[in-house]
Coordinates of C-alpha atoms in Angstrom, one line a residue:
X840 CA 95.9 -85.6 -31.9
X841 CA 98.9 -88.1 -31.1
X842 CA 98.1 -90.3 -28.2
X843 CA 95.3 -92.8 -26.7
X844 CA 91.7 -92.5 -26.1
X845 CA 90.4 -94.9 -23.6
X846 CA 87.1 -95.8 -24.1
X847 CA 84.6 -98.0 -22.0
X848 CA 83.1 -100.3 -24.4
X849 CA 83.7 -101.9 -27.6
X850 CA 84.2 -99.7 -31.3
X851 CA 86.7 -100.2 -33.9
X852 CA 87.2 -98.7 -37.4
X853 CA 86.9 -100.7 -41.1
X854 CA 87.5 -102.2 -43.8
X855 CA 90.5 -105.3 -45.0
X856 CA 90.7 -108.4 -47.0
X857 CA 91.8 -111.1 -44.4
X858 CA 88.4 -112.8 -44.1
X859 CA 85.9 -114.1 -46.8
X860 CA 82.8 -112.4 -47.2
X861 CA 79.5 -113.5 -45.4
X862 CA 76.8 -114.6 -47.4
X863 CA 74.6 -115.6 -44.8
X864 CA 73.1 -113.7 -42.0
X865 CA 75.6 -112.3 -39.1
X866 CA 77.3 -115.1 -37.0
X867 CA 76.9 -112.2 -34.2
X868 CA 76.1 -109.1 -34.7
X869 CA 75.9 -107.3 -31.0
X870 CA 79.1 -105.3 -29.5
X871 CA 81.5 -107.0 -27.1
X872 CA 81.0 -105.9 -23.4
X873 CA 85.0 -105.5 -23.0
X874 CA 86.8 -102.3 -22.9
X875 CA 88.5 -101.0 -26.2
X876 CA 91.2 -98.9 -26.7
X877 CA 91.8 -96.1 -29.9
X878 CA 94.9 -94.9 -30.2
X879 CA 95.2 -92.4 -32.6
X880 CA 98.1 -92.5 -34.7
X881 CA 98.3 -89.5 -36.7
X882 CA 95.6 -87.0 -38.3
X883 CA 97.2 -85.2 -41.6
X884 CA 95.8 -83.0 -43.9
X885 CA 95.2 -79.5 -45.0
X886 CA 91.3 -80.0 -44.1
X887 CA 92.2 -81.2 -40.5
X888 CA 95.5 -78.7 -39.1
X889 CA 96.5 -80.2 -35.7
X890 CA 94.0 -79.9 -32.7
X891 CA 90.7 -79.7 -35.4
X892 CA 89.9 -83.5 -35.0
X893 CA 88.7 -85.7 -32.5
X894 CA 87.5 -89.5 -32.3
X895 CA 85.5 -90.7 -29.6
X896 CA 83.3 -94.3 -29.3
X897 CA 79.7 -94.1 -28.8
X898 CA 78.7 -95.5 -25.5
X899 CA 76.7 -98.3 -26.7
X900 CA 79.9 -99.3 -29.1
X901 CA 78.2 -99.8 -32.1
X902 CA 80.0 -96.3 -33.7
X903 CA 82.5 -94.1 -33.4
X904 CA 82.9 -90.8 -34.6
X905 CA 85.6 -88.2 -36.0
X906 CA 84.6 -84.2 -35.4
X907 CA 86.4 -81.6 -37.4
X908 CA 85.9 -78.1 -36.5
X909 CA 87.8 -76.3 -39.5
X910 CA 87.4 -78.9 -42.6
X911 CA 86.7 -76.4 -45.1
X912 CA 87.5 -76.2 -49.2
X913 CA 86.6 -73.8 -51.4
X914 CA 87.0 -71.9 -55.0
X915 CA 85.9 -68.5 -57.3
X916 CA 86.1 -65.2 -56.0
X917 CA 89.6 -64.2 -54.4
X918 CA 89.9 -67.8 -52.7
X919 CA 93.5 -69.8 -52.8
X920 CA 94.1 -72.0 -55.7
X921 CA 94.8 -74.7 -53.1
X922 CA 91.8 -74.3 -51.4
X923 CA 89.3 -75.8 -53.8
X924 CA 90.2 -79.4 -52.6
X925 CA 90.8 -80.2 -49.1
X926 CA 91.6 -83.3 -47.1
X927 CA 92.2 -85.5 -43.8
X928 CA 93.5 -89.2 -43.4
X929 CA 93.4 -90.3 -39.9
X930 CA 95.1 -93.6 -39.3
X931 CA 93.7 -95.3 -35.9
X932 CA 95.0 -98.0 -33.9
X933 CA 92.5 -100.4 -33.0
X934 CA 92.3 -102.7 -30.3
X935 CA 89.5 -105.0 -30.9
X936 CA 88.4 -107.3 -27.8
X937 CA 90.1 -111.2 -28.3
X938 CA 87.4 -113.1 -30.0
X939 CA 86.1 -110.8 -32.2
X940 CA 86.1 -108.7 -35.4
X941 CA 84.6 -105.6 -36.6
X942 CA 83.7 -104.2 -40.2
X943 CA 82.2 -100.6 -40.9
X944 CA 78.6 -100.9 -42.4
X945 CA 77.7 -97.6 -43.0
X946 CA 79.3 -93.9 -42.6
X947 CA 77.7 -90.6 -42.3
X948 CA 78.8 -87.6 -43.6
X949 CA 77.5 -84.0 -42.8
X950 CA 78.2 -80.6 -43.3
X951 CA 77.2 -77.2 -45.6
X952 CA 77.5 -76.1 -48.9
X953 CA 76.8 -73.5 -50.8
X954 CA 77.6 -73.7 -54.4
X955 CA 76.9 -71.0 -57.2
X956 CA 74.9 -71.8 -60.1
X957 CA 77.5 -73.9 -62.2
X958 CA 79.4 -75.0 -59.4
X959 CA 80.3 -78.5 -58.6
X960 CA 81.4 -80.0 -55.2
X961 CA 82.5 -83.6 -53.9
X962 CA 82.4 -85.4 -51.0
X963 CA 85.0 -88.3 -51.3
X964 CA 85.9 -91.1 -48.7
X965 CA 88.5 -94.4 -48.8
X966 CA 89.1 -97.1 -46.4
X967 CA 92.0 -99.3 -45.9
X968 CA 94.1 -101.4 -43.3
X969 CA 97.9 -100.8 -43.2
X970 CA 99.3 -103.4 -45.4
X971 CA 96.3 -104.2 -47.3
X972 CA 96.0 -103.7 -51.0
X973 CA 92.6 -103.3 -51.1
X974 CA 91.3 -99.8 -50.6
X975 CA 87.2 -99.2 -50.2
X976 CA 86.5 -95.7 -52.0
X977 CA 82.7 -94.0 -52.4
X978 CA 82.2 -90.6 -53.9
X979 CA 79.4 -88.3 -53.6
X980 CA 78.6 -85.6 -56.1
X981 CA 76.6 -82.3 -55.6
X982 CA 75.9 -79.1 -57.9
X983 CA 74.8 -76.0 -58.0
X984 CA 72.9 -73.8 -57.1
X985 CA 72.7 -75.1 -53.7
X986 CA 73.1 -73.1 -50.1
X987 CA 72.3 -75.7 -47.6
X988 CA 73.3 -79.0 -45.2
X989 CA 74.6 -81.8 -47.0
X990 CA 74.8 -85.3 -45.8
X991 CA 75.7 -88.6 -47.4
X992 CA 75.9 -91.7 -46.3
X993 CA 78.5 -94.8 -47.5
X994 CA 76.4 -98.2 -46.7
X995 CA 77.4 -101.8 -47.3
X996 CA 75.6 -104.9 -47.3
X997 CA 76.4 -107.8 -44.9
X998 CA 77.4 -110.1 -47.8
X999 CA 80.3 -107.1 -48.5
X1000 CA 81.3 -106.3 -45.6
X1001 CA 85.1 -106.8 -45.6
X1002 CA 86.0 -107.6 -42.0
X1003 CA 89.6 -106.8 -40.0
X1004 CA 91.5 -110.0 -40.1
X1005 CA 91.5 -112.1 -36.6
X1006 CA 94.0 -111.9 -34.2
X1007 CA 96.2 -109.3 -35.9
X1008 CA 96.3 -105.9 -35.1
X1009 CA 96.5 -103.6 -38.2
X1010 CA 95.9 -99.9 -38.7
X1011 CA 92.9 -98.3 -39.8
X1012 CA 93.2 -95.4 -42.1
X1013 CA 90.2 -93.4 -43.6
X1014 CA 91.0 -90.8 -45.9
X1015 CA 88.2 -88.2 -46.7
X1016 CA 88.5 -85.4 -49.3
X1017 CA 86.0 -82.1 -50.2
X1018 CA 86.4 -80.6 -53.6
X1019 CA 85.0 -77.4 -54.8
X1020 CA 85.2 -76.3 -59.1
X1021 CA 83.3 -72.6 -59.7
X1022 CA 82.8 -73.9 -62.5
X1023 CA 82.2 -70.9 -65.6
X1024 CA 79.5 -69.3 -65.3
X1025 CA 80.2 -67.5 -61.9
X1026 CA 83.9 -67.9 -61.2
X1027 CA 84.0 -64.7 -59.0
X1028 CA 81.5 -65.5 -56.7
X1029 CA 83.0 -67.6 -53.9
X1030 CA 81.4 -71.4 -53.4
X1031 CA 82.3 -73.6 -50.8
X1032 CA 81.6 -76.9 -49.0
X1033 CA 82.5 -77.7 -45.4
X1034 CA 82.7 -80.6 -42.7
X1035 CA 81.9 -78.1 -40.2
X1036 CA 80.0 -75.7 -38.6
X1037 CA 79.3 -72.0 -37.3
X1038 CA 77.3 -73.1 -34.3
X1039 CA 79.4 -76.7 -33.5
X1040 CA 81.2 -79.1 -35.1
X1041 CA 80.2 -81.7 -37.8
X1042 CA 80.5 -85.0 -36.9
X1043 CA 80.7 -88.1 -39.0
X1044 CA 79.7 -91.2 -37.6
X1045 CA 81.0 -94.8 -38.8
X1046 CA 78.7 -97.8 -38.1
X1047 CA 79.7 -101.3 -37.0
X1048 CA 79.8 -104.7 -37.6
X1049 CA 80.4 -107.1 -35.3
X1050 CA 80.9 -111.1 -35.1
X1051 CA 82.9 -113.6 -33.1
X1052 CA 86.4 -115.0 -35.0
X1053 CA 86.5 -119.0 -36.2
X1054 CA 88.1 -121.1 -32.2
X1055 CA 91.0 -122.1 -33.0

């Protein structure tokens, strides 16, 4: 997953501290028509082994979204006691057109699960750029009995959104995490919750925000 994707049109990824929040309604809130450039950095984790991930920026460049095809965690039964928590942090280069600034309003996650009666699962997701102390974080619990698609969704308001500081280019990391407990009533029947699929991959889709940076 090393190297560049070129992409026509504008995206970017999330979250930092650099600018105040907005309190009134967006300064600008439609997508630059220049070119942008992801590089992707690295992609670590035992829920994302090298080749299972892929970004790409939606056409219009109001999103961009991360496919896994083998994001998968697990417990009970005869699985690995490693396997009941699973995760992935991608950290994304992002180069945003000059002028502007991007924030991630929302963030959709989707995938299956099947839990036994008892059974627990979380979804878990943080945001941060590289050298900012401030890390976004929103968890999503589920329990069981459950055998179905899952989604959630991470929103923020406009007054929240914390926007990537002008003129600098920082990296963009988003860490996601999938947790399984059996829990005791059936902990030798397998339950398990994925970020992907038998018939395709699971996407996750981030939303943006856009605006123009203060002339200098």
């Amino acid at each position: 997953m090393a190297g560049g994707l070129f992409l026509s049109g504008a995206v970017a990824a999330l979250l930092t501290t650099a600018l105040p929040a907005q309190t009134s309604s967006p300064v600008f809130d439609d997508p630059p028509p220049d070119k942008i450039v992801i590089d992707v950095a690295t992609v670590n984790g035992s829920g994302c082994p090298a080749g299972t991930a892929a970004v790409a920026v939606s056409p219009d460049n109001t999103a961009f979204t991360v496919t896994y095809s083998n994001y998968l965690a697990q417990a009970g039964g005869n699985s690995d006691p490693t396997a009941f928590r699973k995760n992935c942090q991608l950290n994304l280069v992002v180069h945003v057109p000059q002028g502007f600034t991007y924030a991630v309003a929302s963030a959709d996650y989707r995938g299956f699960l099947s839990l036994q009666p008892g059974a627990t699962a979380t979804q878990k997701a943080s945001y941060y750029f590289q050298g900012s102390s401030s890390t976004a974080a929103k968890t999503h619990p589920f329990a069981g009995s459950y055998n179905d698609d899952w989604q959630a969704t991470d929103n923020t308001d406009w007054a929240q959104l914390v926007w990537a500081p002008c003129g600098v280019l920082r990296n963009f990391n988003i860490n996601t995490e999938l947790r399984v407990n059996a829990g005791s009533a059936n902990p030798g029947k397998v339950s398990f919750m994925t970020m992907d699929s038998t018939d395709g991959d699971i996407s996750t889709v981030y939303h943006l925000a856009w605006k123009e940076c203060p002339k200098s």
